[in-house]
């Protein structure tokens, strides 16, 4: 069941999303060659708690061990922060969630390190673009399939694989609510988008095959051909006459020194 949000609820979600955006910004300041991914996790958790929030991911389902999902190169999503030291040329997806005043927020960004190849940069650029093509279709009166189709049709043009096993989702009092937001689908199909819906759009796009496998840790998802994967995520609120992007990558872009995107969104 889709829970439509009131204006009072949106106020809290916006506050949650601001803490989240700034937590991402703190990570962006420190994300460089040689840092261990568990150190980035510590920075995010500390920032979130210092600002009155709690990390949504920590102990999710009673088992996720960290505040961030950090997914390196061929890892699509749900990677554990740990002793891995970031290397030149890596692409690093950082996904974070915050709970504040009872409401969750959720967003993700994939960073290229200097030295990342041209093909990897194109994958990131195009995945980022697909997120905004999805957002453009996320408006009252459209169907979810319009969002899904916009993402899928754009990236498949380049021969990329769209992950099927994981999808975007409604967000609110729970981190994952209805509706589902697939990154593949047909125009005019799926749930109708109406005022009060809040959901995360999060294309997970692979350079090669769409197929993924789960590691034995029960969480980490990687591409089956071990080619790189990219992931960007924003949360939107549907209003009658406009769509609001609730989350922000602004603090990431301010703080991350490598200005890799060729155009601004
Ligand atoms: Mg999400
Ligand atoms: Mg996320």
PDB file of N, CA and C in Angstrom, residues 54-135:
ATOM      1  N   UNK A  54      19.709   9.071  13.035  1.00  0.00           N
ATOM      2  CA  UNK A  54      20.322   7.745  13.151  1.00  0.00           C
ATOM      3  C   UNK A  54      20.518   7.192  11.736  1.00  0.00           C
ATOM      4  N   UNK A  55      21.583   6.418  11.558  1.00  0.00           N
ATOM      5  CA  UNK A  55      21.825   5.847  10.223  1.00  0.00           C
ATOM      6  C   UNK A  55      20.775   4.769   9.919  1.00  0.00           C
ATOM      7  N   UNK A  56      20.062   4.950   8.821  1.00  0.00           N
ATOM      8  CA  UNK A  56      18.969   4.017   8.486  1.00  0.00           C
ATOM      9  C   UNK A  56      19.467   2.611   8.178  1.00  0.00           C
ATOM     10  N   UNK A  57      20.696   2.526   7.658  1.00  0.00           N
ATOM     11  CA  UNK A  57      21.151   1.215   7.178  1.00  0.00           C
ATOM     12  C   UNK A  57      21.678   0.339   8.309  1.00  0.00           C
ATOM     13  N   UNK A  58      22.185   0.979   9.367  1.00  0.00           N
ATOM     14  CA  UNK A  58      22.860   0.197  10.404  1.00  0.00           C
ATOM     15  C   UNK A  58      21.872  -0.759  11.060  1.00  0.00           C
ATOM     16  N   UNK A  59      22.231  -2.034  11.050  1.00  0.00           N
ATOM     17  CA  UNK A  59      21.373  -3.108  11.580  1.00  0.00           C
ATOM     18  C   UNK A  59      20.091  -3.312  10.774  1.00  0.00           C
ATOM     19  N   UNK A  60      20.070  -2.789   9.549  1.00  0.00           N
ATOM     20  CA  UNK A  60      18.893  -3.032   8.713  1.00  0.00           C
ATOM     21  C   UNK A  60      18.678  -4.544   8.579  1.00  0.00           C
ATOM     22  N   UNK A  61      17.434  -4.961   8.751  1.00  0.00           N
ATOM     23  CA  UNK A  61      17.097  -6.396   8.752  1.00  0.00           C
ATOM     24  C   UNK A  61      17.869  -7.166   9.816  1.00  0.00           C
ATOM     25  N   UNK A  62      18.320  -6.443  10.842  1.00  0.00           N
ATOM     26  CA  UNK A  62      19.063  -7.090  11.912  1.00  0.00           C
ATOM     27  C   UNK A  62      20.462  -7.521  11.537  1.00  0.00           C
ATOM     28  N   UNK A  63      20.922  -7.137  10.329  1.00  0.00           N
ATOM     29  CA  UNK A  63      22.233  -7.661   9.952  1.00  0.00           C
ATOM     30  C   UNK A  63      23.160  -6.721   9.211  1.00  0.00           C
ATOM     31  N   UNK A  64      22.687  -5.640   8.596  1.00  0.00           N
ATOM     32  CA  UNK A  64      23.649  -4.807   7.848  1.00  0.00           C
ATOM     33  C   UNK A  64      24.553  -4.096   8.848  1.00  0.00           C
ATOM     34  N   UNK A  65      25.885  -4.239   8.670  1.00  0.00           N
ATOM     35  CA  UNK A  65      26.803  -3.829   9.737  1.00  0.00           C
ATOM     36  C   UNK A  65      27.212  -2.360   9.735  1.00  0.00           C
ATOM     37  N   UNK A  66      26.748  -1.545   8.805  1.00  0.00           N
ATOM     38  CA  UNK A  66      27.342  -0.218   8.654  1.00  0.00           C
ATOM     39  C   UNK A  66      26.300   0.856   8.350  1.00  0.00           C
ATOM     40  N   UNK A  67      26.767   2.105   8.347  1.00  0.00           N
ATOM     41  CA  UNK A  67      25.899   3.245   8.050  1.00  0.00           C
ATOM     42  C   UNK A  67      25.881   3.580   6.567  1.00  0.00           C
ATOM     43  N   UNK A  68      26.916   3.156   5.874  1.00  0.00           N
ATOM     44  CA  UNK A  68      26.998   3.368   4.430  1.00  0.00           C
ATOM     45  C   UNK A  68      27.057   2.022   3.732  1.00  0.00           C
ATOM     46  N   UNK A  69      26.535   1.985   2.511  1.00  0.00           N
ATOM     47  CA  UNK A  69      26.891   0.915   1.597  1.00  0.00           C
ATOM     48  C   UNK A  69      27.974   1.511   0.709  1.00  0.00           C
ATOM     49  N   UNK A  70      29.127   0.870   0.657  1.00  0.00           N
ATOM     50  CA  UNK A  70      30.202   1.352  -0.206  1.00  0.00           C
ATOM     51  C   UNK A  70      30.524   0.242  -1.198  1.00  0.00           C
ATOM     52  N   UNK A  71      30.276   0.534  -2.450  1.00  0.00           N
ATOM     53  CA  UNK A  71      30.317  -0.498  -3.484  1.00  0.00           C
ATOM     54  C   UNK A  71      31.374  -0.115  -4.511  1.00  0.00           C
ATOM     55  N   UNK A  72      32.427  -0.909  -4.574  1.00  0.00           N
ATOM     56  CA  UNK A  72      33.620  -0.581  -5.356  1.00  0.00           C
ATOM     57  C   UNK A  72      33.594  -1.291  -6.711  1.00  0.00           C
ATOM     58  N   UNK A  73      33.769  -0.534  -7.765  1.00  0.00           N
ATOM     59  CA  UNK A  73      33.939  -1.050  -9.134  1.00  0.00           C
ATOM     60  C   UNK A  73      32.826  -2.013  -9.550  1.00  0.00           C
ATOM     61  N   UNK A  74      33.089  -3.326  -9.520  1.00  0.00           N
ATOM     62  CA  UNK A  74      32.078  -4.275 -10.017  1.00  0.00           C
ATOM     63  C   UNK A  74      30.989  -4.564  -8.989  1.00  0.00           C
ATOM     64  N   UNK A  75      31.146  -4.023  -7.794  1.00  0.00           N
ATOM     65  CA  UNK A  75      30.067  -4.180  -6.815  1.00  0.00           C
ATOM     66  C   UNK A  75      28.976  -3.182  -7.173  1.00  0.00           C
ATOM     67  N   UNK A  76      27.743  -3.697  -7.293  1.00  0.00           N
ATOM     68  CA  UNK A  76      26.623  -2.871  -7.735  1.00  0.00           C
ATOM     69  C   UNK A  76      26.110  -2.063  -6.541  1.00  0.00           C
ATOM     70  N   UNK A  77      25.711  -2.754  -5.505  1.00  0.00           N
ATOM     71  CA  UNK A  77      25.180  -2.116  -4.293  1.00  0.00           C
ATOM     72  C   UNK A  77      25.447  -3.023  -3.088  1.00  0.00           C
ATOM     73  N   UNK A  78      25.205  -2.460  -1.900  1.00  0.00           N
ATOM     74  CA  UNK A  78      25.209  -3.189  -0.629  1.00  0.00           C
ATOM     75  C   UNK A  78      26.595  -3.697  -0.211  1.00  0.00           C
ATOM     76  N   UNK A  79      27.664  -3.073  -0.749  1.00  0.00           N
ATOM     77  CA  UNK A  79      29.000  -3.437  -0.283  1.00  0.00           C
ATOM     78  C   UNK A  79      29.218  -2.982   1.152  1.00  0.00           C
ATOM     79  N   UNK A  80      29.982  -3.769   1.884  1.00  0.00           N
ATOM     80  CA  UNK A  80      30.304  -3.403   3.280  1.00  0.00           C
ATOM     81  C   UNK A  80      31.523  -2.493   3.309  1.00  0.00           C
ATOM     82  N   UNK A  81      31.485  -1.430   4.088  1.00  0.00           N
ATOM     83  CA  UNK A  81      32.721  -0.711   4.375  1.00  0.00           C
ATOM     84  C   UNK A  81      33.651  -1.636   5.155  1.00  0.00           C
ATOM     85  N   UNK A  82      34.955  -1.478   4.947  1.00  0.00           N
ATOM     86  CA  UNK A  82      35.901  -2.361   5.636  1.00  0.00           C
ATOM     87  C   UNK A  82      37.313  -1.870   5.465  1.00  0.00           C
ATOM     88  N   UNK A  83      38.232  -2.812   5.347  1.00  0.00           N
ATOM     89  CA  UNK A  83      39.653  -2.466   5.263  1.00  0.00           C
ATOM     90  C   UNK A  83      40.121  -2.139   3.852  1.00  0.00           C
ATOM     91  N   UNK A  84      39.213  -2.200   2.895  1.00  0.00           N
ATOM     92  CA  UNK A  84      39.605  -1.875   1.516  1.00  0.00           C
ATOM     93  C   UNK A  84      40.110  -0.429   1.458  1.00  0.00           C
ATOM     94  N   UNK A  85      41.261  -0.235   0.846  1.00  0.00           N
ATOM     95  CA  UNK A  85      41.819   1.117   0.656  1.00  0.00           C
ATOM     96  C   UNK A  85      41.541   1.570  -0.766  1.00  0.00           C
ATOM     97  N   UNK A  86      40.933   2.746  -0.856  1.00  0.00           N
ATOM     98  CA  UNK A  86      40.545   3.262  -2.167  1.00  0.00           C
ATOM     99  C   UNK A  86      41.785   3.518  -3.030  1.00  0.00           C
ATOM    100  N   UNK A  87      41.659   3.111  -4.300  1.00  0.00           N
ATOM    101  CA  UNK A  87      42.793   3.186  -5.225  1.00  0.00           C
ATOM    102  C   UNK A  87      42.488   4.131  -6.384  1.00  0.00           C
ATOM    103  N   UNK A  88      43.576   4.615  -6.978  1.00  0.00           N
ATOM    104  CA  UNK A  88      43.457   5.419  -8.187  1.00  0.00           C
ATOM    105  C   UNK A  88      42.642   4.652  -9.232  1.00  0.00           C
ATOM    106  N   UNK A  89      41.735   5.337  -9.895  1.00  0.00           N
ATOM    107  CA  UNK A  89      40.979   4.712 -10.975  1.00  0.00           C
ATOM    108  C   UNK A  89      39.740   3.953 -10.541  1.00  0.00           C
ATOM    109  N   UNK A  90      39.535   3.824  -9.230  1.00  0.00           N
ATOM    110  CA  UNK A  90      38.322   3.146  -8.742  1.00  0.00           C
ATOM    111  C   UNK A  90      37.077   3.971  -9.045  1.00  0.00           C
ATOM    112  N   UNK A  91      35.937   3.287  -9.105  1.00  0.00           N
ATOM    113  CA  UNK A  91      34.669   4.008  -8.982  1.00  0.00           C
ATOM    114  C   UNK A  91      33.976   3.470  -7.730  1.00  0.00           C
ATOM    115  N   UNK A  92      33.535   4.420  -6.898  1.00  0.00           N
ATOM    116  CA  UNK A  92      33.073   4.083  -5.554  1.00  0.00           C
ATOM    117  C   UNK A  92      31.650   4.596  -5.373  1.00  0.00           C
ATOM    118  N   UNK A  93      30.707   3.685  -5.218  1.00  0.00           N
ATOM    119  CA  UNK A  93      29.334   4.105  -4.936  1.00  0.00           C
ATOM    120  C   UNK A  93      29.136   4.198  -3.424  1.00  0.00           C
ATOM    121  N   UNK A  94      28.619   5.343  -3.010  1.00  0.00           N
ATOM    122  CA  UNK A  94      28.337   5.569  -1.588  1.00  0.00           C
ATOM    123  C   UNK A  94      26.835   5.799  -1.454  1.00  0.00           C
ATOM    124  N   UNK A  95      26.204   4.899  -0.725  1.00  0.00           N
ATOM    125  CA  UNK A  95      24.755   4.976  -0.510  1.00  0.00           C
ATOM    126  C   UNK A  95      24.546   5.194   0.983  1.00  0.00           C
ATOM    127  N   UNK A  96      23.645   6.118   1.324  1.00  0.00           N
ATOM    128  CA  UNK A  96      23.461   6.446   2.741  1.00  0.00           C
ATOM    129  C   UNK A  96      21.984   6.702   3.019  1.00  0.00           C
ATOM    130  N   UNK A  97      21.572   6.392   4.234  1.00  0.00           N
ATOM    131  CA  UNK A  97      20.203   6.675   4.670  1.00  0.00           C
ATOM    132  C   UNK A  97      20.217   7.267   6.068  1.00  0.00           C
ATOM    133  N   UNK A  98      19.277   8.193   6.301  1.00  0.00           N
ATOM    134  CA  UNK A  98      19.166   8.848   7.607  1.00  0.00           C
ATOM    135  C   UNK A  98      17.728   8.730   8.096  1.00  0.00           C
ATOM    136  N   UNK A  99      17.601   8.456   9.398  1.00  0.00           N
ATOM    137  CA  UNK A  99      16.279   8.539  10.012  1.00  0.00           C
ATOM    138  C   UNK A  99      16.303   9.727  10.970  1.00  0.00           C
ATOM    139  N   UNK A 100      15.312  10.603  10.819  1.00  0.00           N
ATOM    140  CA  UNK A 100      15.263  11.816  11.639  1.00  0.00           C
ATOM    141  C   UNK A 100      13.799  12.132  11.928  1.00  0.00           C
ATOM    142  N   UNK A 101      13.487  12.348  13.182  1.00  0.00           N
ATOM    143  CA  UNK A 101      12.095  12.604  13.602  1.00  0.00           C
ATOM    144  C   UNK A 101      11.135  11.549  13.029  1.00  0.00           C
ATOM    145  N   UNK A 102      11.636  10.329  12.941  1.00  0.00           N
ATOM    146  CA  UNK A 102      10.774   9.223  12.501  1.00  0.00           C
ATOM    147  C   UNK A 102      10.712   8.998  11.006  1.00  0.00           C
ATOM    148  N   UNK A 103      11.418   9.847  10.234  1.00  0.00           N
ATOM    149  CA  UNK A 103      11.335   9.720   8.778  1.00  0.00           C
ATOM    150  C   UNK A 103      12.701   9.474   8.148  1.00  0.00           C
ATOM    151  N   UNK A 104      12.682   8.583   7.158  1.00  0.00           N
ATOM    152  CA  UNK A 104      13.921   8.218   6.481  1.00  0.00           C
ATOM    153  C   UNK A 104      14.169   9.088   5.247  1.00  0.00           C
ATOM    154  N   UNK A 105      15.446   9.151   4.895  1.00  0.00           N
ATOM    155  CA  UNK A 105      15.849   9.693   3.598  1.00  0.00           C
ATOM    156  C   UNK A 105      16.961   8.785   3.078  1.00  0.00           C
ATOM    157  N   UNK A 106      17.155   8.788   1.774  1.00  0.00           N
ATOM    158  CA  UNK A 106      18.011   7.784   1.132  1.00  0.00           C
ATOM    159  C   UNK A 106      18.554   8.381  -0.162  1.00  0.00           C
ATOM    160  N   UNK A 107      19.879   8.401  -0.314  1.00  0.00           N
ATOM    161  CA  UNK A 107      20.429   8.838  -1.598  1.00  0.00           C
ATOM    162  C   UNK A 107      21.816   8.234  -1.815  1.00  0.00           C
ATOM    163  N   UNK A 108      22.202   8.184  -3.065  1.00  0.00           N
ATOM    164  CA  UNK A 108      23.474   7.547  -3.433  1.00  0.00           C
ATOM    165  C   UNK A 108      24.158   8.320  -4.553  1.00  0.00           C
ATOM    166  N   UNK A 109      25.481   8.156  -4.589  1.00  0.00           N
ATOM    167  CA  UNK A 109      26.311   8.849  -5.580  1.00  0.00           C
ATOM    168  C   UNK A 109      27.507   7.956  -5.882  1.00  0.00           C
ATOM    169  N   UNK A 110      27.909   7.888  -7.139  1.00  0.00           N
ATOM    170  CA  UNK A 110      29.103   7.114  -7.483  1.00  0.00           C
ATOM    171  C   UNK A 110      30.229   8.065  -7.882  1.00  0.00           C
ATOM    172  N   UNK A 111      31.338   7.947  -7.162  1.00  0.00           N
ATOM    173  CA  UNK A 111      32.508   8.807  -7.370  1.00  0.00           C
ATOM    174  C   UNK A 111      33.524   8.088  -8.246  1.00  0.00           C
ATOM    175  N   UNK A 112      34.028   8.785  -9.275  1.00  0.00           N
ATOM    176  CA  UNK A 112      35.214   8.251  -9.933  1.00  0.00           C
ATOM    177  C   UNK A 112      36.445   8.830  -9.231  1.00  0.00           C
ATOM    178  N   UNK A 113      37.467   8.007  -9.047  1.00  0.00           N
ATOM    179  CA  UNK A 113      38.751   8.531  -8.589  1.00  0.00           C
ATOM    180  C   UNK A 113      39.527   8.962  -9.822  1.00  0.00           C
ATOM    181  N   UNK A 114      40.449   9.875  -9.639  1.00  0.00           N
ATOM    182  CA  UNK A 114      41.273  10.272 -10.782  1.00  0.00           C
ATOM    183  C   UNK A 114      41.957   9.025 -11.313  1.00  0.00           C
ATOM    184  N   UNK A 115      42.024   8.949 -12.616  1.00  0.00           N
ATOM    185  CA  UNK A 115      42.613   7.767 -13.238  1.00  0.00           C
ATOM    186  C   UNK A 115      41.564   6.773 -13.722  1.00  0.00           C
ATOM    187  N   UNK A 116      40.307   7.018 -13.356  1.00  0.00           N
ATOM    188  CA  UNK A 116      39.234   6.155 -13.875  1.00  0.00           C
ATOM    189  C   UNK A 116      39.214   6.297 -15.401  1.00  0.00           C
ATOM    190  N   UNK A 117      39.000   5.195 -16.081  1.00  0.00           N
ATOM    191  CA  UNK A 117      39.052   5.198 -17.549  1.00  0.00           C
ATOM    192  C   UNK A 117      37.873   5.938 -18.166  1.00  0.00           C
ATOM    193  N   UNK A 118      38.030   6.261 -19.435  1.00  0.00           N
ATOM    194  CA  UNK A 118      36.999   6.998 -20.156  1.00  0.00           C
ATOM    195  C   UNK A 118      35.675   6.242 -20.168  1.00  0.00           C
ATOM    196  N   UNK A 119      35.767   4.917 -20.341  1.00  0.00           N
ATOM    197  CA  UNK A 119      34.545   4.109 -20.385  1.00  0.00           C
ATOM    198  C   UNK A 119      33.795   4.170 -19.052  1.00  0.00           C
ATOM    199  N   UNK A 120      34.546   4.161 -17.964  1.00  0.00           N
ATOM    200  CA  UNK A 120      33.928   4.231 -16.640  1.00  0.00           C
ATOM    201  C   UNK A 120      33.280   5.595 -16.430  1.00  0.00           C
ATOM    202  N   UNK A 121      33.979   6.656 -16.858  1.00  0.00           N
ATOM    203  CA  UNK A 121      33.418   8.003 -16.708  1.00  0.00           C
ATOM    204  C   UNK A 121      32.136   8.160 -17.513  1.00  0.00           C
ATOM    205  N   UNK A 122      32.124   7.573 -18.702  1.00  0.00           N
ATOM    206  CA  UNK A 122      30.905   7.637 -19.518  1.00  0.00           C
ATOM    207  C   UNK A 122      29.760   6.885 -18.841  1.00  0.00           C
ATOM    208  N   UNK A 123      30.085   5.735 -18.253  1.00  0.00           N
ATOM    209  CA  UNK A 123      29.059   4.966 -17.545  1.00  0.00           C
ATOM    210  C   UNK A 123      28.454   5.820 -16.422  1.00  0.00           C
ATOM    211  N   UNK A 124      29.303   6.505 -15.688  1.00  0.00           N
ATOM    212  CA  UNK A 124      28.806   7.336 -14.584  1.00  0.00           C
ATOM    213  C   UNK A 124      27.981   8.500 -15.114  1.00  0.00           C
ATOM    214  N   UNK A 125      28.505   9.166 -16.110  1.00  0.00           N
ATOM    215  CA  UNK A 125      27.816  10.331 -16.696  1.00  0.00           C
ATOM    216  C   UNK A 125      26.417   9.929 -17.187  1.00  0.00           C
ATOM    217  N   UNK A 126      26.362   8.803 -17.866  1.00  0.00           N
ATOM    218  CA  UNK A 126      25.084   8.378 -18.462  1.00  0.00           C
ATOM    219  C   UNK A 126      24.126   7.838 -17.404  1.00  0.00           C
ATOM    220  N   UNK A 127      24.654   7.204 -16.386  1.00  0.00           N
ATOM    221  CA  UNK A 127      23.778   6.731 -15.306  1.00  0.00           C
ATOM    222  C   UNK A 127      23.195   7.934 -14.563  1.00  0.00           C
ATOM    223  N   UNK A 128      24.033   8.945 -14.354  1.00  0.00           N
ATOM    224  CA  UNK A 128      23.561  10.173 -13.709  1.00  0.00           C
ATOM    225  C   UNK A 128      22.458  10.820 -14.553  1.00  0.00           C
ATOM    226  N   UNK A 129      22.705  10.895 -15.843  1.00  0.00           N
ATOM    227  CA  UNK A 129      21.702  11.459 -16.758  1.00  0.00           C
ATOM    228  C   UNK A 129      20.401  10.649 -16.712  1.00  0.00           C
ATOM    229  N   UNK A 130      20.516   9.327 -16.627  1.00  0.00           N
ATOM    230  CA  UNK A 130      19.306   8.487 -16.609  1.00  0.00           C
ATOM    231  C   UNK A 130      18.470   8.754 -15.369  1.00  0.00           C
ATOM    232  N   UNK A 131      19.138   9.053 -14.255  1.00  0.00           N
ATOM    233  CA  UNK A 131      18.401   9.395 -13.031  1.00  0.00           C
ATOM    234  C   UNK A 131      17.523  10.619 -13.291  1.00  0.00           C
ATOM    235  N   UNK A 132      18.095  11.621 -13.940  1.00  0.00           N
ATOM    236  CA  UNK A 132      17.329  12.852 -14.178  1.00  0.00           C
ATOM    237  C   UNK A 132      16.271  12.662 -15.264  1.00  0.00           C
ATOM    238  N   UNK A 133      16.519  11.770 -16.193  1.00  0.00           N
ATOM    239  CA  UNK A 133      15.462  11.451 -17.172  1.00  0.00           C
ATOM    240  C   UNK A 133      14.295  10.760 -16.475  1.00  0.00           C
ATOM    241  N   UNK A 134      14.620   9.926 -15.485  1.00  0.00           N
ATOM    242  CA  UNK A 134      13.571   9.295 -14.681  1.00  0.00           C
ATOM    243  C   UNK A 134      12.804  10.329 -13.876  1.00  0.00           C
ATOM    244  N   UNK A 135      13.530  11.224 -13.242  1.00  0.00           N
ATOM    245  CA  UNK A 135      12.888  12.259 -12.411  1.00  0.00           C
ATOM    246  C   UNK A 135      11.941  13.120 -13.259  1.00  0.00           C
TER     247      UNK A 135
END
